[in-house]
Each structure stands twice: as C-alpha cells, then as structure tokens.
Amino acid sequence: PMDRRDFSVGAITALAQLACPTCARANHASRGCNLRAAGSGNIAMPSQLPSSGIRELDEFCFKEVDILNQVYGLRPTFGFLDDADAANAFAIDTSTDTQRPDGIVLFGVSLAHQADPQNNAGGKLKIAAIMAHEWGHLYQYKQKFADSWGVRFELVADYMAGWHIAKTKSDSETVLAGAAELFRSIGDNLFTSEDHHGTPRQRSEVFMSGAGFTRGGPGGREETVEGAFQRGIGLVRWRR
C-alpha cells in the first residue's frame, strides 16, 4: 500500500511547469494536465499538502491509489494540493522517485469537498472517478499518446474513468450517472482556447460510454486497461 511521502525537489520543479498549461504541453520533458480548463490560460503554482485534513478522505484516497495502480499497471506518487483559488486536480508525467516512477497526481482539497460535500458513498464515487481520470492521463503518457490532440486527450481520460468505475465500483447506470454529472459540471465551451477540455455534454457522455451505457461503450468488466484505452481513442477520434 502507498504511504504518504513528501515530494522531492525534482517533483516540485515539475509542478512549476503547470504555471502555464501551454508551456506544460510544449515542454515534453515534463507534461501536465489539469482536470478542468483554466479559462484564462494561467494556473497558480500548486502548494503541496501532506494531508487533505480529513482522515477518512486520506484513507479512502490512498486505498483507491492501490486499486488504480493494480488496474492501470502504474506506480505514481499521489498527494493533495491547496486549490483554494480554483478547484482542480493534476497529473504530471515526471517523477524523480524511483519507487514511484510513473508520474505524480495531485488532488485538490477544495475539489474533494465539492465532489463529496456530504461525506457519503456518492461523493466518494466521484472522487474515485476524478482519480481514475488522472490515472488515465498517466497511462496516456506511458503509452506516448499524442497530447497534441488537445480536447481529445481529455475525453479519452474521461472514457477511461467511466470504464474504471464500472469495472471496480458499480455497474448501476443510476449510480454512474451521479459521477457523470460531475464531469458535466466541469465541462466548458472554450472552443477557441488551447485549454478546452470538452463541453459538458461531451464529458458526461464519454464518461458513460466508458462505463458501457451509451453508444460506443464496451460494458465489459473483464476488458483490459489497454483495451479500454484503444476503445476510448476510437470513440473520441470522430466525436463532435
């Protein structure tokens, strides 16, 4: 199981790349993706936190890390961040930790509170879905998936999140629709922005496609992560 650890100087340096999403994508020595579009094109430097401040949330997230690592075949560093200015989560492909070489995921404390304000099962499912989206980005990095795809890069991660939640949590369409609503709420209409992450409709529908309940979804619990990844690419390649 993953324990809590401080980030190294190298990891903090990687975080600096997130100050500008455009630069993060342009500098392939260290790439980063955020859950929602920044809109203005600028993201404040994240401040790492050793804990979310809520023991139950910490325990849930670190248990989920172990599940995600097993399903995705990855070993990244996981931690929390101070996202008081703009609720968000990040996935970075650079890590100097030889024990966790597959990048870094930072989950915003404000985002966690927004996803799970009542501290219940539905909220925890949304948190797991967000984490699965970020692990999707790490998998994309590992597979050298073209980040020049822009919005499609985000939608494939949304698809993989839906697949993961249906595979490991619940295949109830009603339950999954609650998580899909979260992705709808973080969609945007910044069509001319390089930081466009997908419209509310695109993000929720692609998530549900990954879960297998809308056109294009596999609906197969036994499908491998590589199979889900390839299906996600096939779906969003032609999606409008």
PDB file of C-alpha atoms in Angstrom:
ATOM      1  CA  PRO A   1       0.000   0.000   0.000  1.00  0.00           C
ATOM      2  CA  MET A   2       1.110   3.533  -0.698  1.00  0.00           C
ATOM      3  CA  ASP A   3       2.098   5.685   2.225  1.00  0.00           C
ATOM      4  CA  ARG A   4       2.281   9.456   2.474  1.00  0.00           C
ATOM      5  CA  ARG A   5       5.590  10.954   1.456  1.00  0.00           C
ATOM      6  CA  ASP A   6       6.957  14.434   0.878  1.00  0.00           C
ATOM      7  CA  PHE A   7       7.690  15.387  -2.710  1.00  0.00           C
ATOM      8  CA  SER A   8      11.307  15.674  -3.791  1.00  0.00           C
ATOM      9  CA  VAL A   9      12.847  18.846  -5.178  1.00  0.00           C
ATOM     10  CA  GLY A  10      12.571  17.331  -8.638  1.00  0.00           C
ATOM     11  CA  ALA A  11       8.847  16.776  -8.214  1.00  0.00           C
ATOM     12  CA  ILE A  12       8.325  20.355  -7.090  1.00  0.00           C
ATOM     13  CA  THR A  13      10.275  21.524 -10.142  1.00  0.00           C
ATOM     14  CA  ALA A  14       7.903  19.513 -12.310  1.00  0.00           C
ATOM     15  CA  LEU A  15       4.970  21.259 -10.682  1.00  0.00           C
ATOM     16  CA  ALA A  16       6.339  24.594 -11.806  1.00  0.00           C
ATOM     17  CA  GLN A  17       5.604  23.565 -15.374  1.00  0.00           C
ATOM     18  CA  LEU A  18       1.897  23.820 -14.525  1.00  0.00           C
ATOM     19  CA  ALA A  19       2.068  27.582 -14.120  1.00  0.00           C
ATOM     20  CA  CYS A  20       1.125  27.754 -17.793  1.00  0.00           C
ATOM     21  CA  PRO A  21      -0.782  24.840 -19.376  1.00  0.00           C
ATOM     22  CA  THR A  22       0.532  25.750 -22.829  1.00  0.00           C
ATOM     23  CA  CYS A  23       4.133  25.533 -21.647  1.00  0.00           C
ATOM     24  CA  ALA A  24       3.435  22.269 -19.861  1.00  0.00           C
ATOM     25  CA  ARG A  25       2.255  20.711 -23.104  1.00  0.00           C
ATOM     26  CA  ALA A  26       5.035  22.248 -25.180  1.00  0.00           C
ATOM     27  CA  ASN A  27       7.863  21.083 -22.906  1.00  0.00           C
ATOM     28  CA  HIS A  28       7.873  17.317 -23.336  1.00  0.00           C
ATOM     29  CA  ALA A  29      10.492  16.920 -20.615  1.00  0.00           C
ATOM     30  CA  SER A  30       7.660  17.434 -18.185  1.00  0.00           C
ATOM     31  CA  ARG A  31       3.995  17.359 -19.158  1.00  0.00           C
ATOM     32  CA  GLY A  32       0.986  18.098 -17.004  1.00  0.00           C
ATOM     33  CA  CYS A  33      -2.785  18.028 -17.362  1.00  0.00           C
ATOM     34  CA  ASN A  34      -5.468  19.518 -15.163  1.00  0.00           C
ATOM     35  CA  LEU A  35      -8.989  18.176 -14.666  1.00  0.00           C
ATOM     36  CA  ARG A  36     -10.799  21.300 -15.840  1.00  0.00           C
ATOM     37  CA  ALA A  37      -9.898  24.143 -18.174  1.00  0.00           C
ATOM     38  CA  ALA A  38      -8.241  27.138 -16.550  1.00  0.00           C
ATOM     39  CA  GLY A  39     -10.068  29.521 -18.851  1.00  0.00           C
ATOM     40  CA  SER A  40      -7.565  32.340 -18.592  1.00  0.00           C
ATOM     41  CA  GLY A  41      -4.675  30.099 -19.604  1.00  0.00           C
ATOM     42  CA  ASN A  42      -2.876  30.622 -16.290  1.00  0.00           C
ATOM     43  CA  ILE A  43      -2.796  28.312 -13.283  1.00  0.00           C
ATOM     44  CA  ALA A  44      -1.439  29.356  -9.899  1.00  0.00           C
ATOM     45  CA  MET A  45       1.511  27.355  -8.618  1.00  0.00           C
ATOM     46  CA  PRO A  46       0.069  24.410  -6.622  1.00  0.00           C
ATOM     47  CA  SER A  47       1.028  24.166  -2.954  1.00  0.00           C
ATOM     48  CA  GLN A  48       1.542  20.601  -1.782  1.00  0.00           C
ATOM     49  CA  LEU A  49      -0.246  19.474   1.375  1.00  0.00           C
ATOM     50  CA  PRO A  50       0.733  16.392   3.404  1.00  0.00           C
ATOM     51  CA  SER A  51      -2.946  15.604   4.008  1.00  0.00           C
ATOM     52  CA  SER A  52      -6.422  16.665   2.960  1.00  0.00           C
ATOM     53  CA  GLY A  53      -7.105  17.456   6.600  1.00  0.00           C
ATOM     54  CA  ILE A  54      -9.785  14.767   6.782  1.00  0.00           C
ATOM     55  CA  ARG A  55      -8.603  11.348   7.940  1.00  0.00           C
ATOM     56  CA  GLU A  56     -11.428   9.439   6.241  1.00  0.00           C
ATOM     57  CA  LEU A  57     -10.715  11.169   2.940  1.00  0.00           C
ATOM     58  CA  ASP A  58      -6.997  10.465   3.205  1.00  0.00           C
ATOM     59  CA  GLU A  59      -7.638   6.798   3.908  1.00  0.00           C
ATOM     60  CA  PHE A  60     -10.123   6.486   1.059  1.00  0.00           C
ATOM     61  CA  CYS A  61      -7.824   8.140  -1.462  1.00  0.00           C
ATOM     62  CA  PHE A  62      -4.758   6.106  -0.569  1.00  0.00           C
ATOM     63  CA  LYS A  63      -6.758   2.874  -0.724  1.00  0.00           C
ATOM     64  CA  GLU A  64      -8.050   3.950  -4.122  1.00  0.00           C
ATOM     65  CA  VAL A  65      -4.464   4.606  -5.227  1.00  0.00           C
ATOM     66  CA  ASP A  66      -3.679   0.925  -4.634  1.00  0.00           C
ATOM     67  CA  ILE A  67      -6.719  -0.145  -6.694  1.00  0.00           C
ATOM     68  CA  LEU A  68      -5.857   2.222  -9.541  1.00  0.00           C
ATOM     69  CA  ASN A  69      -2.234   1.116  -9.580  1.00  0.00           C
ATOM     70  CA  GLN A  70      -3.274  -2.505  -9.908  1.00  0.00           C
ATOM     71  CA  VAL A  71      -5.810  -1.849 -12.677  1.00  0.00           C
ATOM     72  CA  TYR A  72      -3.684   0.588 -14.684  1.00  0.00           C
ATOM     73  CA  GLY A  73      -0.342  -1.096 -14.024  1.00  0.00           C
ATOM     74  CA  LEU A  74       1.223   2.148 -12.800  1.00  0.00           C
ATOM     75  CA  ARG A  75       3.149   3.382  -9.758  1.00  0.00           C
ATOM     76  CA  PRO A  76       2.877   7.167  -9.428  1.00  0.00           C
ATOM     77  CA  THR A  77       3.266   9.468  -6.450  1.00  0.00           C
ATOM     78  CA  PHE A  78      -0.042  10.718  -5.013  1.00  0.00           C
ATOM     79  CA  GLY A  79      -0.691  13.720  -2.819  1.00  0.00           C
ATOM     80  CA  PHE A  80      -3.001  16.637  -2.102  1.00  0.00           C
ATOM     81  CA  LEU A  81      -2.728  20.287  -3.073  1.00  0.00           C
ATOM     82  CA  ASP A  82      -4.088  23.625  -1.963  1.00  0.00           C
ATOM     83  CA  ASP A  83      -6.532  24.559  -4.720  1.00  0.00           C
ATOM     84  CA  ALA A  84      -8.456  27.221  -2.807  1.00  0.00           C
ATOM     85  CA  ASP A  85      -8.215  29.644  -5.738  1.00  0.00           C
ATOM     86  CA  ALA A  86      -9.547  27.182  -8.333  1.00  0.00           C
ATOM     87  CA  ALA A  87     -10.671  23.635  -7.528  1.00  0.00           C
ATOM     88  CA  ASN A  88      -8.676  21.204  -9.658  1.00  0.00           C
ATOM     89  CA  ALA A  89      -6.557  18.060  -9.894  1.00  0.00           C
ATOM     90  CA  PHE A  90      -3.353  17.454 -11.836  1.00  0.00           C
ATOM     91  CA  ALA A  91      -1.439  14.622 -13.469  1.00  0.00           C
ATOM     92  CA  ILE A  92       2.252  15.134 -14.277  1.00  0.00           C
ATOM     93  CA  ASP A  93       4.347  12.674 -16.228  1.00  0.00           C
ATOM     94  CA  THR A  94       7.657  13.439 -14.480  1.00  0.00           C
ATOM     95  CA  SER A  95       8.849  11.812 -11.260  1.00  0.00           C
ATOM     96  CA  THR A  96      12.275  11.531  -9.668  1.00  0.00           C
ATOM     97  CA  ASP A  97      11.093   8.845  -7.233  1.00  0.00           C
ATOM     98  CA  THR A  98      12.480   5.512  -8.431  1.00  0.00           C
ATOM     99  CA  GLN A  99       9.910   3.680  -6.314  1.00  0.00           C
ATOM    100  CA  ARG A 100       7.069   5.592  -7.988  1.00  0.00           C
ATOM    101  CA  PRO A 101       8.399   6.388 -11.451  1.00  0.00           C
ATOM    102  CA  ASP A 102       5.134   6.836 -13.350  1.00  0.00           C
ATOM    103  CA  GLY A 103       4.432  10.493 -12.630  1.00  0.00           C
ATOM    104  CA  ILE A 104       2.597  12.475  -9.979  1.00  0.00           C
ATOM    105  CA  VAL A 105      -1.104  13.006  -9.235  1.00  0.00           C
ATOM    106  CA  LEU A 106      -2.203  15.887  -7.028  1.00  0.00           C
ATOM    107  CA  PHE A 107      -5.806  16.097  -5.827  1.00  0.00           C
ATOM    108  CA  GLY A 108      -7.165  19.466  -4.736  1.00  0.00           C
ATOM    109  CA  VAL A 109      -8.690  19.664  -1.270  1.00  0.00           C
ATOM    110  CA  SER A 110     -11.341  22.128  -2.471  1.00  0.00           C
ATOM    111  CA  LEU A 111     -12.208  19.812  -5.345  1.00  0.00           C
ATOM    112  CA  ALA A 112     -12.601  16.906  -2.913  1.00  0.00           C
ATOM    113  CA  HIS A 113     -15.002  18.938  -0.781  1.00  0.00           C
ATOM    114  CA  GLN A 114     -17.022  19.922  -3.853  1.00  0.00           C
ATOM    115  CA  ALA A 115     -17.212  16.323  -5.049  1.00  0.00           C
ATOM    116  CA  ASP A 116     -18.143  14.907  -1.637  1.00  0.00           C
ATOM    117  CA  PRO A 117     -19.786  17.643   0.452  1.00  0.00           C
ATOM    118  CA  GLN A 118     -21.936  15.185   2.419  1.00  0.00           C
ATOM    119  CA  ASN A 119     -19.188  12.609   3.037  1.00  0.00           C
ATOM    120  CA  ASN A 120     -21.216   9.798   1.500  1.00  0.00           C
ATOM    121  CA  ALA A 121     -20.853   6.941  -0.976  1.00  0.00           C
ATOM    122  CA  GLY A 122     -21.972   9.006  -3.955  1.00  0.00           C
ATOM    123  CA  GLY A 123     -19.361  11.649  -3.223  1.00  0.00           C
ATOM    124  CA  LYS A 124     -16.621   9.075  -2.769  1.00  0.00           C
ATOM    125  CA  LEU A 125     -17.538   7.575  -6.149  1.00  0.00           C
ATOM    126  CA  LYS A 126     -16.995  10.997  -7.735  1.00  0.00           C
ATOM    127  CA  ILE A 127     -13.611  11.309  -6.050  1.00  0.00           C
ATOM    128  CA  ALA A 128     -12.646   7.866  -7.362  1.00  0.00           C
ATOM    129  CA  ALA A 129     -13.796   8.901 -10.852  1.00  0.00           C
ATOM    130  CA  ILE A 130     -11.618  12.020 -10.764  1.00  0.00           C
ATOM    131  CA  MET A 131      -8.645   9.953  -9.649  1.00  0.00           C
ATOM    132  CA  ALA A 132      -9.323   7.466 -12.453  1.00  0.00           C
ATOM    133  CA  HIS A 133      -9.321  10.356 -14.943  1.00  0.00           C
ATOM    134  CA  GLU A 134      -5.883  11.441 -13.713  1.00  0.00           C
ATOM    135  CA  TRP A 135      -4.569   7.857 -13.860  1.00  0.00           C
ATOM    136  CA  GLY A 136      -5.909   7.825 -17.410  1.00  0.00           C
ATOM    137  CA  HIS A 137      -3.579  10.708 -18.221  1.00  0.00           C
ATOM    138  CA  LEU A 138      -0.654   8.876 -16.657  1.00  0.00           C
ATOM    139  CA  TYR A 139      -1.471   5.857 -18.817  1.00  0.00           C
ATOM    140  CA  GLN A 140      -1.614   8.113 -21.880  1.00  0.00           C
ATOM    141  CA  TYR A 141       1.831   9.476 -21.031  1.00  0.00           C
ATOM    142  CA  LYS A 142       3.171   5.948 -20.568  1.00  0.00           C
ATOM    143  CA  GLN A 143       1.811   4.945 -23.986  1.00  0.00           C
ATOM    144  CA  LYS A 144       3.214   8.146 -25.548  1.00  0.00           C
ATOM    145  CA  PHE A 145      -0.273   9.145 -26.620  1.00  0.00           C
ATOM    146  CA  ALA A 146      -0.222  12.352 -28.692  1.00  0.00           C
ATOM    147  CA  ASP A 147      -1.032  15.245 -26.387  1.00  0.00           C
ATOM    148  CA  SER A 148      -1.366  17.418 -29.491  1.00  0.00           C
ATOM    149  CA  TRP A 149      -4.892  16.006 -29.693  1.00  0.00           C
ATOM    150  CA  GLY A 150      -5.937  18.690 -27.224  1.00  0.00           C
ATOM    151  CA  VAL A 151      -9.528  18.143 -26.143  1.00  0.00           C
ATOM    152  CA  ARG A 152      -9.435  14.502 -27.275  1.00  0.00           C
ATOM    153  CA  PHE A 153      -6.633  13.914 -24.793  1.00  0.00           C
ATOM    154  CA  GLU A 154      -9.074  14.884 -22.018  1.00  0.00           C
ATOM    155  CA  LEU A 155     -12.008  12.933 -23.413  1.00  0.00           C
ATOM    156  CA  VAL A 156     -10.019   9.685 -23.614  1.00  0.00           C
ATOM    157  CA  ALA A 157      -9.184  10.126 -19.910  1.00  0.00           C
ATOM    158  CA  ASP A 158     -12.903  10.699 -19.216  1.00  0.00           C
ATOM    159  CA  TYR A 159     -13.701   7.481 -21.092  1.00  0.00           C
ATOM    160  CA  MET A 160     -11.137   5.513 -19.089  1.00  0.00           C
ATOM    161  CA  ALA A 161     -12.557   6.952 -15.867  1.00  0.00           C
ATOM    162  CA  GLY A 162     -16.009   5.640 -16.749  1.00  0.00           C
ATOM    163  CA  TRP A 163     -14.555   2.250 -17.629  1.00  0.00           C
ATOM    164  CA  HIS A 164     -12.629   2.043 -14.362  1.00  0.00           C
ATOM    165  CA  ILE A 165     -15.571   2.983 -12.154  1.00  0.00           C
ATOM    166  CA  ALA A 166     -17.891   0.490 -13.855  1.00  0.00           C
ATOM    167  CA  LYS A 167     -15.210  -2.191 -13.577  1.00  0.00           C
ATOM    168  CA  THR A 168     -14.260  -1.666  -9.932  1.00  0.00           C
ATOM    169  CA  LYS A 169     -17.119   0.164  -8.188  1.00  0.00           C
ATOM    170  CA  SER A 170     -20.584  -0.161  -9.664  1.00  0.00           C
ATOM    171  CA  ASP A 171     -22.219  -1.004 -12.973  1.00  0.00           C
ATOM    172  CA  SER A 172     -25.510   0.591 -11.961  1.00  0.00           C
ATOM    173  CA  GLU A 173     -26.466   3.214 -14.531  1.00  0.00           C
ATOM    174  CA  THR A 174     -28.185   5.266 -11.839  1.00  0.00           C
ATOM    175  CA  VAL A 175     -25.092   5.291  -9.629  1.00  0.00           C
ATOM    176  CA  LEU A 176     -22.758   6.055 -12.522  1.00  0.00           C
ATOM    177  CA  ALA A 177     -24.978   8.897 -13.702  1.00  0.00           C
ATOM    178  CA  GLY A 178     -24.102  10.745 -10.489  1.00  0.00           C
ATOM    179  CA  ALA A 179     -20.408  10.637 -11.355  1.00  0.00           C
ATOM    180  CA  ALA A 180     -21.188  11.590 -14.956  1.00  0.00           C
ATOM    181  CA  GLU A 181     -22.945  14.697 -13.661  1.00  0.00           C
ATOM    182  CA  LEU A 182     -19.666  15.783 -12.063  1.00  0.00           C
ATOM    183  CA  PHE A 183     -17.942  15.577 -15.459  1.00  0.00           C
ATOM    184  CA  ARG A 184     -20.815  17.540 -16.978  1.00  0.00           C
ATOM    185  CA  SER A 185     -20.334  20.258 -14.368  1.00  0.00           C
ATOM    186  CA  ILE A 186     -16.639  20.714 -15.196  1.00  0.00           C
ATOM    187  CA  GLY A 187     -17.111  20.836 -18.960  1.00  0.00           C
ATOM    188  CA  ASP A 188     -16.511  24.093 -20.775  1.00  0.00           C
ATOM    189  CA  ASN A 189     -17.301  25.874 -24.030  1.00  0.00           C
ATOM    190  CA  LEU A 190     -13.882  27.459 -24.580  1.00  0.00           C
ATOM    191  CA  PHE A 191     -13.792  26.250 -28.171  1.00  0.00           C
ATOM    192  CA  THR A 192     -11.048  28.635 -29.304  1.00  0.00           C
ATOM    193  CA  SER A 193      -8.823  28.005 -26.281  1.00  0.00           C
ATOM    194  CA  GLU A 194      -5.907  25.569 -26.287  1.00  0.00           C
ATOM    195  CA  ASP A 195      -7.060  24.660 -22.777  1.00  0.00           C
ATOM    196  CA  HIS A 196     -10.520  23.488 -23.932  1.00  0.00           C
ATOM    197  CA  HIS A 197     -11.314  20.222 -22.114  1.00  0.00           C
ATOM    198  CA  GLY A 198     -14.634  19.295 -23.722  1.00  0.00           C
ATOM    199  CA  THR A 199     -18.212  20.514 -23.474  1.00  0.00           C
ATOM    200  CA  PRO A 200     -20.424  19.477 -20.545  1.00  0.00           C
ATOM    201  CA  ARG A 201     -22.313  17.089 -22.838  1.00  0.00           C
ATOM    202  CA  GLN A 202     -19.159  15.585 -24.326  1.00  0.00           C
ATOM    203  CA  ARG A 203     -17.545  14.935 -20.973  1.00  0.00           C
ATOM    204  CA  SER A 204     -20.570  13.289 -19.351  1.00  0.00           C
ATOM    205  CA  GLU A 205     -21.468  11.213 -22.415  1.00  0.00           C
ATOM    206  CA  VAL A 206     -17.917   9.970 -22.958  1.00  0.00           C
ATOM    207  CA  PHE A 207     -17.680   9.011 -19.273  1.00  0.00           C
ATOM    208  CA  MET A 208     -20.890   6.986 -19.610  1.00  0.00           C
ATOM    209  CA  SER A 209     -19.640   5.468 -22.867  1.00  0.00           C
ATOM    210  CA  GLY A 210     -16.622   4.185 -20.997  1.00  0.00           C
ATOM    211  CA  ALA A 211     -18.957   2.690 -18.425  1.00  0.00           C
ATOM    212  CA  GLY A 212     -20.829   0.999 -21.268  1.00  0.00           C
ATOM    213  CA  PHE A 213     -24.223   2.708 -21.061  1.00  0.00           C
ATOM    214  CA  THR A 214     -24.189   4.887 -24.172  1.00  0.00           C
ATOM    215  CA  ARG A 215     -23.269   4.388 -27.796  1.00  0.00           C
ATOM    216  CA  GLY A 216     -19.696   3.168 -28.193  1.00  0.00           C
ATOM    217  CA  GLY A 217     -19.167   1.773 -24.704  1.00  0.00           C
ATOM    218  CA  PRO A 218     -17.868  -1.771 -24.128  1.00  0.00           C
ATOM    219  CA  GLY A 219     -19.731  -2.559 -20.907  1.00  0.00           C
ATOM    220  CA  GLY A 220     -17.206  -5.282 -20.186  1.00  0.00           C
ATOM    221  CA  ARG A 221     -15.770  -5.689 -16.693  1.00  0.00           C
ATOM    222  CA  GLU A 222     -13.051  -8.023 -17.951  1.00  0.00           C
ATOM    223  CA  GLU A 223     -11.657  -5.691 -20.573  1.00  0.00           C
ATOM    224  CA  THR A 224      -8.023  -4.746 -20.014  1.00  0.00           C
ATOM    225  CA  VAL A 225      -6.848  -1.180 -19.487  1.00  0.00           C
ATOM    226  CA  GLU A 226      -5.195  -1.286 -22.911  1.00  0.00           C
ATOM    227  CA  GLY A 227      -8.484  -2.381 -24.463  1.00  0.00           C
ATOM    228  CA  ALA A 228     -10.335   0.459 -22.759  1.00  0.00           C
ATOM    229  CA  PHE A 229      -7.642   2.904 -23.868  1.00  0.00           C
ATOM    230  CA  GLN A 230      -7.911   1.849 -27.503  1.00  0.00           C
ATOM    231  CA  ARG A 231     -11.710   1.928 -27.436  1.00  0.00           C
ATOM    232  CA  GLY A 232     -11.592   5.406 -25.937  1.00  0.00           C
ATOM    233  CA  ILE A 233      -9.314   6.597 -28.742  1.00  0.00           C
ATOM    234  CA  GLY A 234     -11.619   5.066 -31.328  1.00  0.00           C
ATOM    235  CA  LEU A 235     -14.665   6.768 -29.814  1.00  0.00           C
ATOM    236  CA  VAL A 236     -13.307  10.285 -29.439  1.00  0.00           C
ATOM    237  CA  ARG A 237     -11.343  10.307 -32.704  1.00  0.00           C
ATOM    238  CA  TRP A 238     -14.516  11.024 -34.643  1.00  0.00           C
ATOM    239  CA  ARG A 239     -16.647  12.542 -31.886  1.00  0.00           C
ATOM    240  CA  ARG A 240     -18.006  16.071 -32.334  1.00  0.00           C
TER     241      ARG A 240
END
